[in-house]
Amino acid sequence: MTTPEPQSPSPQPSAPVSKDRVYRSPAGIAGGVLVLALALWLGIDALVAGEGNTRWKALAVLVFLVPLVAAYTVRPAVFANDDRLRVRNPFRVIVLPWGQVGSFRSAYSNEVFAEGGGKYQLWSIPVSLRGRKKAARREDRRAAGGAGGGRGRGMLGGMGQLQLGARTDGSGATAVEADGPVRAQGDKIMDELRELWEARKDAASSKGEVTVRWAYEIVVPVVVGAVALAVLLGVG
């Protein structure tokens, strides 16, 4: 009678890796795609129908303009997970572990400050003064409605309370259940990043150094196209 060999324990599943939250500007991407389509249409037409130096100038403009427009519109993004914040700006990629983040600031632009003193703009989270004014008006209307609702509950009793609980403020939350003030979209995103930073800045996996990498795949074509265009315009 043979003794069955002990089976090796099945490997335990590794801890799930935190997925990135991605923040981009849909309006910026849409505008960039339209500008790129127009530039490519005009540039290719000049390459096909142009004569003499016109074709070379059109090529230089495309080499200069296409990566530049893409850098400022399509490329910017902010990636955040439980360990770090990665900021992809037009010409740089900045990685900041949460332990190295000092603070966030929202004024006329959204910015993150590193503990060492560096300041980095969050290009993909634009500030909309119009959005802030709209949110402030909605908040004023909600506050006025809440004050009026309080008087109505005193007059109508329980039935009035049920009716008020069914009203919404346009964002899916009821007038009674809505939490916090109404905020513009960009300010909401900054609030989310601040909350994630506060929750994860002391975690062991959030330690490390700030790294900054230049996007040479953008910088080199822009410089080459600019130099080529300057030379072509200089020689006529």
XYZ file of N, CA and C in Angstrom:
708
model
N 0.861 -1.203 0.000
C 0.000 0.000 0.000
C 0.881 1.231 0.000
N 0.708 2.019 -0.986
C 1.551 3.205 -1.113
C 0.969 4.365 -0.330
N 1.878 5.155 0.189
C 1.461 6.354 0.937
C 1.311 7.516 -0.037
N 0.168 8.161 -0.079
C 0.001 9.266 -1.030
C 0.943 10.421 -0.713
N 1.537 10.952 -1.764
C 2.456 12.076 -1.579
C 1.672 13.320 -1.163
N 2.209 14.063 -0.195
C 1.517 15.298 0.222
C 1.482 16.305 -0.920
N 0.353 16.863 -1.138
C 0.215 17.854 -2.211
C 0.698 19.205 -1.733
N 1.389 19.879 -2.620
C 1.870 21.223 -2.278
C 0.690 22.166 -2.197
N 0.719 23.075 -1.233
C -0.399 24.015 -1.094
C -0.537 24.893 -2.324
N -1.765 25.132 -2.702
C -2.007 25.984 -3.876
C -1.565 27.404 -3.585
N -0.934 28.061 -4.557
C -0.447 29.428 -4.327
C -1.593 30.376 -4.008
N -1.336 31.226 -3.040
C -2.328 32.217 -2.661
C -2.363 33.345 -3.690
N -3.534 33.813 -4.026
C -3.595 34.920 -4.992
C -2.939 36.162 -4.432
N -2.202 36.836 -5.283
C -1.511 38.060 -4.848
C -2.524 39.170 -4.621
N -2.110 40.113 -3.815
C -2.992 41.237 -3.509
C -3.299 42.010 -4.784
N -4.535 42.399 -4.976
C -4.890 43.119 -6.201
C -4.168 44.452 -6.301
N -3.719 44.734 -7.500
C -3.026 45.999 -7.742
C -4.069 47.097 -7.901
N -3.806 48.207 -7.238
C -4.748 49.327 -7.311
C -4.794 49.878 -8.729
N -5.996 50.018 -9.252
C -6.159 50.562 -10.589
C -6.090 52.078 -10.553
N -5.625 52.635 -11.648
C -5.524 54.087 -11.757
C -6.893 54.707 -11.973
N -7.119 55.804 -11.298
C -8.210 56.696 -11.671
C -7.632 57.689 -12.676
N -8.275 57.821 -13.803
C -7.748 58.653 -14.888
C -8.620 59.900 -15.010
N -7.966 61.052 -15.012
C -8.666 62.328 -15.144
C -8.142 63.040 -16.391
N -9.053 63.289 -17.344
C -8.699 63.976 -18.580
C -9.753 65.027 -18.868
N -9.453 65.882 -19.835
C -10.381 66.942 -20.218
C -11.066 66.577 -21.531
N -12.319 66.142 -21.501
C -13.012 65.792 -22.754
C -13.085 66.966 -23.726
N -13.318 68.169 -23.200
C -13.388 69.333 -24.083
C -12.045 69.598 -24.749
N -10.959 69.460 -24.000
C -9.637 69.659 -24.583
C -9.313 68.627 -25.644
N -9.677 67.382 -25.401
C -9.433 66.319 -26.383
C -10.240 66.570 -27.651
N -11.514 66.926 -27.485
C -12.354 67.179 -28.658
C -11.815 68.344 -29.482
N -11.432 69.431 -28.812
C -10.869 70.563 -29.539
C -9.566 70.214 -30.223
N -8.720 69.433 -29.551
C -7.450 69.038 -30.154
C -7.625 68.173 -31.381
N -8.583 67.241 -31.320
C -8.831 66.370 -32.478
C -9.297 67.196 -33.675
N -10.160 68.185 -33.433
C -10.628 69.036 -34.531
C -9.482 69.840 -35.144
N -8.632 70.417 -34.287
C -7.499 71.203 -34.804
C -6.525 70.308 -35.562
N -6.261 69.109 -35.044
C -5.355 68.188 -35.737
C -5.919 67.762 -37.084
N -7.220 67.507 -37.134
C -7.838 67.127 -38.405
C -7.719 68.246 -39.425
N -7.946 69.489 -38.987
C -7.829 70.634 -39.896
C -6.394 70.818 -40.361
N -5.426 70.700 -39.437
C -4.016 70.867 -39.802
C -3.568 69.786 -40.781
N -3.974 68.552 -40.538
C -3.592 67.477 -41.453
C -4.228 67.651 -42.822
N -5.467 68.091 -42.863
C -6.146 68.307 -44.138
C -5.431 69.371 -44.954
N -5.149 70.534 -44.336
C -4.469 71.614 -45.057
C -3.035 71.239 -45.403
N -2.344 70.564 -44.450
C -0.952 70.206 -44.696
C -0.805 69.192 -45.817
N -1.641 68.169 -45.813
C -1.562 67.148 -46.871
C -1.938 67.747 -48.222
N -2.910 68.651 -48.219
C -3.276 69.320 -49.476
C -2.102 70.122 -50.018
N -1.365 70.822 -49.116
C -0.197 71.594 -49.564
C 0.913 70.673 -50.061
N 1.070 69.507 -49.406
C 2.087 68.564 -49.858
C 1.772 68.008 -51.245
N 0.513 67.814 -51.545
C 0.124 67.228 -52.825
C 0.105 68.265 -53.940
N -0.464 69.433 -53.638
C -0.670 70.431 -54.695
C 0.383 71.538 -54.705
N 1.238 71.602 -53.667
C 2.211 72.690 -53.586
C 3.341 72.558 -54.598
N 4.059 73.665 -54.778
C 5.190 73.693 -55.707
C 6.399 74.309 -55.006
N 7.579 73.900 -55.452
C 8.807 74.471 -54.916
C 8.963 74.189 -53.429
N 9.323 75.275 -52.686
C 9.538 75.131 -51.247
C 8.239 74.980 -50.455
N 7.101 75.158 -51.121
C 5.832 75.081 -50.407
C 5.643 73.713 -49.761
N 6.047 72.668 -50.478
C 5.896 71.333 -49.917
C 6.772 71.139 -48.684
N 8.000 71.635 -48.756
C 8.901 71.496 -47.613
C 8.413 72.323 -46.425
N 7.880 73.508 -46.706
C 7.341 74.331 -45.626
C 6.126 73.658 -44.981
N 5.283 73.072 -45.812
C 4.112 72.372 -45.275
C 4.542 71.200 -44.403
N 5.567 70.477 -44.855
C 6.055 69.353 -44.061
C 6.626 69.824 -42.731
N 7.397 70.913 -42.762
C 7.971 71.447 -41.526
C 6.882 71.913 -40.561
N 5.845 72.545 -41.110
C 4.732 72.993 -40.260
C 4.041 71.804 -39.611
N 3.827 70.741 -40.375
C 3.183 69.551 -39.808
C 4.035 68.914 -38.718
N 5.339 68.797 -38.972
C 6.228 68.209 -37.965
C 6.247 69.048 -36.691
N 6.141 70.365 -36.842
C 6.131 71.252 -35.683
C 4.772 71.298 -35.004
N 3.699 71.410 -35.788
C 2.387 71.725 -35.231
C 1.662 70.508 -34.657
N 1.752 69.356 -35.351
C 0.970 68.195 -34.916
C 1.359 67.734 -33.512
N 2.642 67.498 -33.205
C 2.966 67.097 -31.826
C 2.699 68.193 -30.807
N 2.831 69.472 -31.223
C 2.586 70.564 -30.286
C 1.115 70.625 -29.885
N 0.226 70.527 -30.873
C -1.209 70.541 -30.567
C -1.596 69.323 -29.749
N -1.072 68.149 -30.120
C -1.386 66.930 -29.370
C -0.887 67.036 -27.928
N 0.265 67.678 -27.739
C 0.834 67.792 -26.392
C -0.062 68.596 -25.464
N -0.703 69.629 -25.988
C -1.498 70.517 -25.135
C -2.971 70.112 -25.050
N -3.414 69.192 -25.880
C -4.846 68.867 -25.901
C -5.126 67.388 -25.617
N -4.519 66.502 -26.382
C -4.818 65.076 -26.274
C -3.963 64.392 -25.207
N -2.731 64.793 -25.061
C -1.787 64.105 -24.179
C -2.043 64.289 -22.685
N -2.377 65.478 -22.181
C -2.454 65.677 -20.719
C -3.433 64.727 -20.043
N -3.001 64.182 -18.915
C -3.842 63.290 -18.109
C -3.239 63.210 -16.712
N -4.086 62.896 -15.751
C -3.660 62.663 -14.372
C -4.100 61.269 -13.983
N -3.155 60.459 -13.470
C -3.432 59.096 -13.042
C -3.176 59.003 -11.541
N -4.158 58.513 -10.817
C -4.028 58.413 -9.359
C -4.435 57.023 -8.899
N -3.584 56.400 -8.074
C -3.966 55.148 -7.431
C -3.600 55.228 -5.954
N -3.593 54.098 -5.266
C -3.358 54.121 -3.820
C -1.929 54.442 -3.439
N -1.000 54.393 -4.403
C 0.416 54.585 -4.087
C 0.986 55.913 -4.552
N 0.484 56.406 -5.671
C 1.143 57.595 -6.214
C 0.230 58.370 -7.142
N 0.667 59.576 -7.454
C 0.005 60.455 -8.420
C 0.946 60.611 -9.613
N 0.434 60.319 -10.802
C 1.252 60.482 -12.016
C 0.600 61.546 -12.891
N 1.374 62.579 -13.181
C 0.875 63.735 -13.925
C 1.544 63.752 -15.289
N 0.742 63.615 -16.338
C 1.272 63.660 -17.707
C 0.912 65.006 -18.303
N 1.867 65.903 -18.298
C 1.705 67.259 -18.819
C 2.217 67.321 -20.260
N 2.081 68.467 -20.931
C 2.478 68.525 -22.351
C 3.898 68.030 -22.629
N 4.877 68.402 -21.803
C 6.266 68.060 -22.115
C 6.954 67.239 -21.029
N 6.231 66.911 -19.959
C 6.864 66.148 -18.877
C 5.883 65.138 -18.284
N 6.448 64.118 -17.647
C 5.678 63.164 -16.857
C 6.244 63.188 -15.441
N 5.410 63.541 -14.478
C 5.846 63.672 -13.089
C 5.170 62.589 -12.260
N 5.947 61.845 -11.512
C 5.419 60.815 -10.622
C 5.698 61.242 -9.190
N 4.629 61.396 -8.413
C 4.754 61.812 -7.028
C 4.109 60.753 -6.132
N 4.900 59.993 -5.376
C 4.295 59.140 -4.351
C 3.503 60.007 -3.371
N 2.414 59.477 -2.836
C 1.569 60.294 -1.965
C 2.345 60.834 -0.772
N 3.358 60.109 -0.324
C 4.152 60.601 0.795
C 4.979 61.819 0.462
N 5.171 62.101 -0.834
C 5.953 63.260 -1.262
C 5.089 64.453 -1.649
N 3.771 64.278 -1.627
C 2.868 65.383 -1.963
C 2.706 66.269 -0.742
N 2.923 67.584 -0.924
C 2.785 68.524 0.182
C 1.403 69.121 0.287
N 0.828 69.509 -0.851
C -0.507 70.120 -0.840
C -1.000 70.259 -2.275
N -2.289 70.589 -2.391
C -2.910 70.913 -3.667
C -3.408 72.360 -3.587
N -3.467 73.010 -4.754
C -3.997 74.373 -4.785
C -4.859 74.552 -6.021
N -6.024 75.166 -5.827
C -6.947 75.463 -6.924
C -7.224 76.951 -6.917
N -6.716 77.646 -7.920
C -6.987 79.080 -8.057
C -7.400 79.306 -9.512
N -6.522 79.931 -10.297
C -6.784 80.058 -11.725
C -6.252 78.856 -12.495
N -5.530 77.983 -11.804
C -5.105 76.698 -12.351
C -5.028 75.727 -11.180
N -5.056 74.435 -11.490
C -4.942 73.405 -10.458
C -3.497 72.929 -10.396
N -2.951 72.903 -9.203
C -1.530 72.604 -9.034
C -1.329 71.651 -7.860
N -0.237 70.890 -7.929
C 0.173 70.035 -6.828
C 1.584 70.454 -6.420
N 1.830 70.500 -5.110
C 3.121 70.894 -4.561
C 3.780 69.677 -3.925
N 5.055 69.489 -4.219
C 5.821 68.402 -3.616
C 6.422 68.872 -2.293
N 6.747 67.918 -1.433
C 7.345 68.248 -0.146
C 8.665 68.985 -0.321
N 9.378 68.670 -1.388
C 10.660 69.325 -1.614
C 10.568 70.719 -2.182
N 9.350 71.187 -2.477
C 9.178 72.544 -2.973
C 8.803 72.650 -4.428
N 8.774 71.546 -5.161
C 8.387 71.603 -6.569
C 6.904 71.885 -6.734
N 6.572 72.583 -7.807
C 5.180 72.895 -8.129
C 4.892 72.418 -9.537
N 3.788 71.676 -9.715
C 3.461 71.087 -10.996
C 1.988 71.353 -11.305
N 1.746 71.879 -12.494
C 0.374 72.186 -12.899
C -0.305 70.926 -13.421
N -1.589 70.780 -13.091
C -2.387 69.657 -13.566
C -3.139 70.105 -14.810
N -2.519 69.903 -15.972
C -3.062 70.427 -17.226
C -4.403 69.811 -17.587
N -4.596 68.538 -17.247
C -5.816 67.854 -17.676
C -7.013 68.140 -16.776
N -6.817 68.931 -15.715
C -7.920 69.314 -14.833
C -8.042 70.830 -14.894
N -8.659 71.363 -15.937
C -8.717 72.822 -16.093
C -9.668 73.449 -15.089
N -9.426 74.721 -14.829
C -10.296 75.513 -13.960
C -11.303 76.247 -14.831
N -12.569 76.103 -14.503
C -13.634 76.789 -15.227
C -14.285 77.801 -14.292
N -13.985 79.092 -14.509
C -14.624 80.122 -13.694
C -16.125 80.144 -13.943
N -16.515 79.864 -15.194
C -17.947 79.795 -15.499
C -18.607 78.639 -14.743
N -17.911 77.497 -14.688
C -18.448 76.365 -13.952
C -18.579 76.661 -12.470
N -17.612 77.408 -11.923
C -17.689 77.763 -10.503
C -18.868 78.696 -10.234
N -19.082 79.653 -11.139
C -20.219 80.558 -10.955
C -21.535 79.799 -11.059
N -21.608 78.858 -12.005
C -22.826 78.067 -12.162
C -23.080 77.221 -10.922
N -22.011 76.617 -10.382
C -22.162 75.806 -9.178
C -22.585 76.668 -7.987
N -22.032 77.893 -7.916
C -22.418 78.793 -6.817
C -23.887 79.178 -6.903
N -24.382 79.404 -8.129
C -25.798 79.734 -8.286
C -26.677 78.546 -7.889
N -26.273 77.341 -8.281
C -27.038 76.154 -7.900
C -27.046 75.972 -6.388
N -25.897 76.242 -5.755
C -25.830 76.116 -4.306
C -26.721 77.145 -3.627
N -26.757 78.367 -4.173
C -27.638 79.398 -3.599
C -29.098 78.980 -3.729
N -29.452 78.424 -4.904
C -30.838 77.981 -5.089
C -31.177 76.825 -4.157
N -30.227 75.925 -3.970
C -30.485 74.793 -3.085
C -30.631 75.256 -1.637
N -29.778 76.222 -1.222
C -29.881 76.741 0.137
C -31.210 77.447 0.354
N -31.631 78.227 -0.657
C -32.917 78.917 -0.545
C -34.060 77.913 -0.498
N -33.968 76.845 -1.306
C -35.001 75.821 -1.286
C -35.042 75.081 0.030
N -33.846 74.843 0.638
C -33.816 74.176 1.929
C -34.438 75.019 3.017
N -34.182 76.338 2.967
C -34.775 77.220 3.972
C -36.288 77.252 3.819
N -36.768 77.331 2.568
C -38.205 77.329 2.335
C -38.829 76.006 2.703
N -38.066 74.907 2.461
C -38.576 73.587 2.786
C -38.761 73.397 4.278
N -37.859 74.028 5.085
C -37.986 73.918 6.529
C -39.282 74.534 7.008
N -39.642 75.696 6.453
C -40.899 76.336 6.837
C -42.080 75.491 6.376
N -41.951 74.873 5.165
C -43.049 74.057 4.649
C -43.289 72.826 5.507
N -42.185 72.218 6.022
C -42.362 71.044 6.870
C -43.093 71.384 8.143
N -42.833 72.581 8.684
C -43.525 72.975 9.904
C -45.008 73.172 9.660
N -45.402 73.568 8.454
C -46.805 73.833 8.160
C -47.533 72.577 7.696
N -46.827 71.739 6.916
C -47.514 70.612 6.304
C -47.374 69.316 7.086
N -46.423 69.248 8.004
C -46.274 68.045 8.810
C -45.617 66.926 8.027
N -45.990 65.676 8.396
C -45.302 64.519 7.837
C -45.471 64.384 6.349
N -46.642 64.692 5.785
C -46.853 64.561 4.342
C -45.948 65.495 3.575
N -45.799 66.705 4.081
C -44.894 67.642 3.420
C -43.467 67.154 3.455
N -43.071 66.462 4.526
C -41.711 65.948 4.619
C -41.460 64.874 3.569
N -42.480 64.012 3.342
C -42.331 62.988 2.312
C -42.207 63.608 0.934
N -42.952 64.636 0.658
C -42.905 65.284 -0.648
C -41.551 65.950 -0.865
N -41.022 66.607 0.155
C -39.729 67.260 0.000
C -38.623 66.234 -0.195
N -38.764 65.076 0.454
C -37.748 64.047 0.307
C -37.670 63.495 -1.099
N -38.723 63.686 -1.904
C -38.728 63.161 -3.270
C -38.140 64.137 -4.266
N -37.947 65.406 -3.867
C -37.403 66.383 -4.801
C -35.910 66.153 -4.968
N -35.432 66.401 -6.172
C -34.004 66.288 -6.423
C -33.456 67.642 -6.791
N -32.121 67.755 -6.629
C -31.460 69.019 -6.960
C -30.860 68.996 -8.349
N -31.224 67.977 -9.175
C -30.705 67.890 -10.542
C -29.474 67.022 -10.664
N -28.893 66.588 -9.541
C -27.694 65.758 -9.592
C -27.957 64.334 -9.156
N -29.249 63.961 -8.992
C -29.568 62.609 -8.593
C -29.771 62.458 -7.104
N -29.387 63.451 -6.297
C -29.572 63.388 -4.858
C -30.789 64.192 -4.474
N -31.493 63.748 -3.430
C -32.661 64.484 -2.997
C -32.245 65.742 -2.279
N -33.199 66.684 -2.173
C -32.891 67.942 -1.508
C -32.541 67.721 -0.056
N -33.107 66.676 0.566
C -32.808 66.419 1.960
C -31.502 65.648 2.093
N -31.230 64.721 1.115
C -30.095 63.821 1.246
C -28.822 64.359 0.622
N -28.871 65.469 -0.132
C -27.676 65.977 -0.806
C -26.606 66.296 0.230
N -25.388 65.808 -0.015
C -24.291 66.002 0.928
C -23.345 67.070 0.407
N -23.028 68.043 1.238
C -22.034 69.035 0.915
C -22.506 70.035 -0.114
N -21.694 71.068 -0.329
C -22.069 72.108 -1.287
C -21.921 71.638 -2.722
N -22.628 72.302 -3.625
C -22.499 72.026 -5.056
C -21.150 72.563 -5.528
N -20.401 71.749 -6.284
C -19.053 72.109 -6.707
C -18.925 71.967 -8.215
N -18.037 72.781 -8.811
C -17.711 72.630 -10.219
C -16.962 71.316 -10.426
N -16.983 70.798 -11.660
C -16.401 69.487 -11.930
C -14.916 69.436 -11.587
N -14.167 70.456 -11.996
C -12.739 70.476 -11.689
C -12.470 70.500 -10.196
N -13.276 71.246 -9.442
C -13.109 71.305 -7.991
C -13.474 69.976 -7.340
N -14.463 69.267 -7.900
C -14.803 67.938 -7.391
C -13.619 66.985 -7.542
N -12.959 67.039 -8.703
C -11.809 66.166 -8.943
C -10.691 66.483 -7.959
N -10.432 67.776 -7.723
C -9.395 68.152 -6.775
C -9.748 67.681 -5.366
N -11.021 67.721 -5.004
C -11.448 67.200 -3.703
C -11.167 65.705 -3.598
N -11.426 64.954 -4.689
C -11.145 63.520 -4.689
C -9.648 63.247 -4.500
N -8.819 64.025 -5.190
C -7.371 63.831 -5.057
C -6.908 64.164 -3.644
N -7.448 65.205 -3.059
C -7.079 65.552 -1.679
C -7.483 64.440 -0.711
N -8.681 63.886 -0.894
C -9.137 62.805 -0.012
C -8.241 61.577 -0.144
N -7.862 61.234 -1.379
C -6.994 60.080 -1.588
C -5.623 60.324 -0.984
N -5.121 61.538 -1.125
C -3.819 61.885 -0.542
C -3.865 61.796 0.979
N -4.898 62.354 1.596
C -5.021 62.311 3.051
C -5.103 60.873 3.555
N -5.772 60.002 2.793
C -5.944 58.620 3.227
C -4.688 57.779 3.025
N -3.830 58.126 2.050
C -2.727 57.251 1.667
C -1.338 57.831 1.888
N -1.222 59.064 2.346
C 0.105 59.692 2.420
C 1.034 59.032 3.436
N 0.487 58.359 4.464
C 1.322 57.725 5.479
C 1.502 56.233 5.247
N 0.961 55.691 4.156
C 1.085 54.262 3.879
C 2.514 53.913 3.469
N 2.934 52.695 3.808
C 4.301 52.276 3.479
C 4.533 52.225 1.979
N 3.509 51.854 1.210
C 3.664 51.758 -0.241
C 3.636 53.115 -0.926
N 3.388 54.180 -0.184
C 3.312 55.525 -0.770
C 4.591 56.315 -0.573
N 5.667 55.630 -0.200
C 6.956 56.297 -0.029
C 7.754 56.230 -1.328
N 8.744 57.068 -1.438
C 9.591 57.089 -2.629
C 10.006 58.490 -2.984
N 10.614 58.638 -4.123
C 11.110 59.922 -4.592
C 10.274 60.429 -5.761
N 10.261 61.737 -5.889
C 9.601 62.366 -7.029
C 10.482 62.186 -8.265
N 9.887 61.745 -9.366
C 10.629 61.603 -10.619
C 9.981 62.456 -11.699
N 10.814 63.065 -12.506
C 10.357 63.914 -13.605
C 11.055 63.458 -14.879
N 10.279 63.135 -15.896
C 10.845 62.680 -17.172
C 10.339 63.580 -18.290
N 11.275 64.071 -19.091
C 10.895 64.897 -20.239
C 10.348 64.005 -21.346
N 9.316 64.492 -22.028
C 8.698 63.745 -23.130
C 9.442 64.078 -24.423
N 10.552 63.406 -24.628
C 11.362 63.690 -25.815
C 10.632 63.326 -27.101
N 9.663 62.404 -27.033
C 8.895 62.066 -28.231
C 8.049 63.242 -28.702
N 7.841 64.230 -27.827
C 7.141 65.460 -28.192
C 8.133 66.583 -28.459
N 9.128 66.697 -27.588
C 10.073 67.819 -27.676
C 10.884 67.766 -28.969
N 11.405 66.584 -29.316
C 12.299 66.486 -30.477
C 11.596 66.868 -31.781
N 10.422 66.321 -32.110
C 9.769 66.745 -33.359
C 9.430 68.233 -33.380
N 9.004 68.782 -32.245
C 8.676 70.211 -32.209
C 9.914 71.060 -32.518
N 11.042 70.718 -31.907
C 12.280 71.482 -32.144
C 12.744 71.315 -33.588
N 12.719 70.096 -34.091
C 13.147 69.850 -35.478
C 12.254 70.612 -36.453
N 10.952 70.550 -36.254
C 10.040 71.262 -37.140
C 10.223 72.763 -37.076
N 10.455 73.313 -35.862
C 10.653 74.754 -35.725
C 11.935 75.204 -36.423
N 13.013 74.441 -36.245
C 14.287 74.799 -36.888
C 14.166 74.713 -38.404
N 13.542 73.641 -38.887
C 13.392 73.474 -40.333
C 12.548 74.601 -40.925
N 11.471 74.973 -40.246
C 10.606 76.039 -40.741
C 11.333 77.374 -40.738
N 12.129 77.629 -39.690
C 12.903 78.871 -39.652
C 13.912 78.948 -40.793
N 14.564 77.830 -41.075
C 15.549 77.815 -42.179
C 14.861 78.023 -43.516
N 13.738 77.367 -43.742
C 13.024 77.509 -45.005
C 12.495 78.932 -45.199
N 12.003 79.530 -44.130
C 11.535 80.923 -44.251
C 12.710 81.874 -44.467
N 13.877 81.539 -43.892
C 15.051 82.397 -44.059
C 15.597 82.401 -45.472
N 15.559 81.222 -46.101
C 16.097 81.142 -47.466
C 15.051 81.516 -48.507
N 13.817 81.775 -48.057
C 12.772 82.185 -48.992
C 12.106 81.011 -49.646
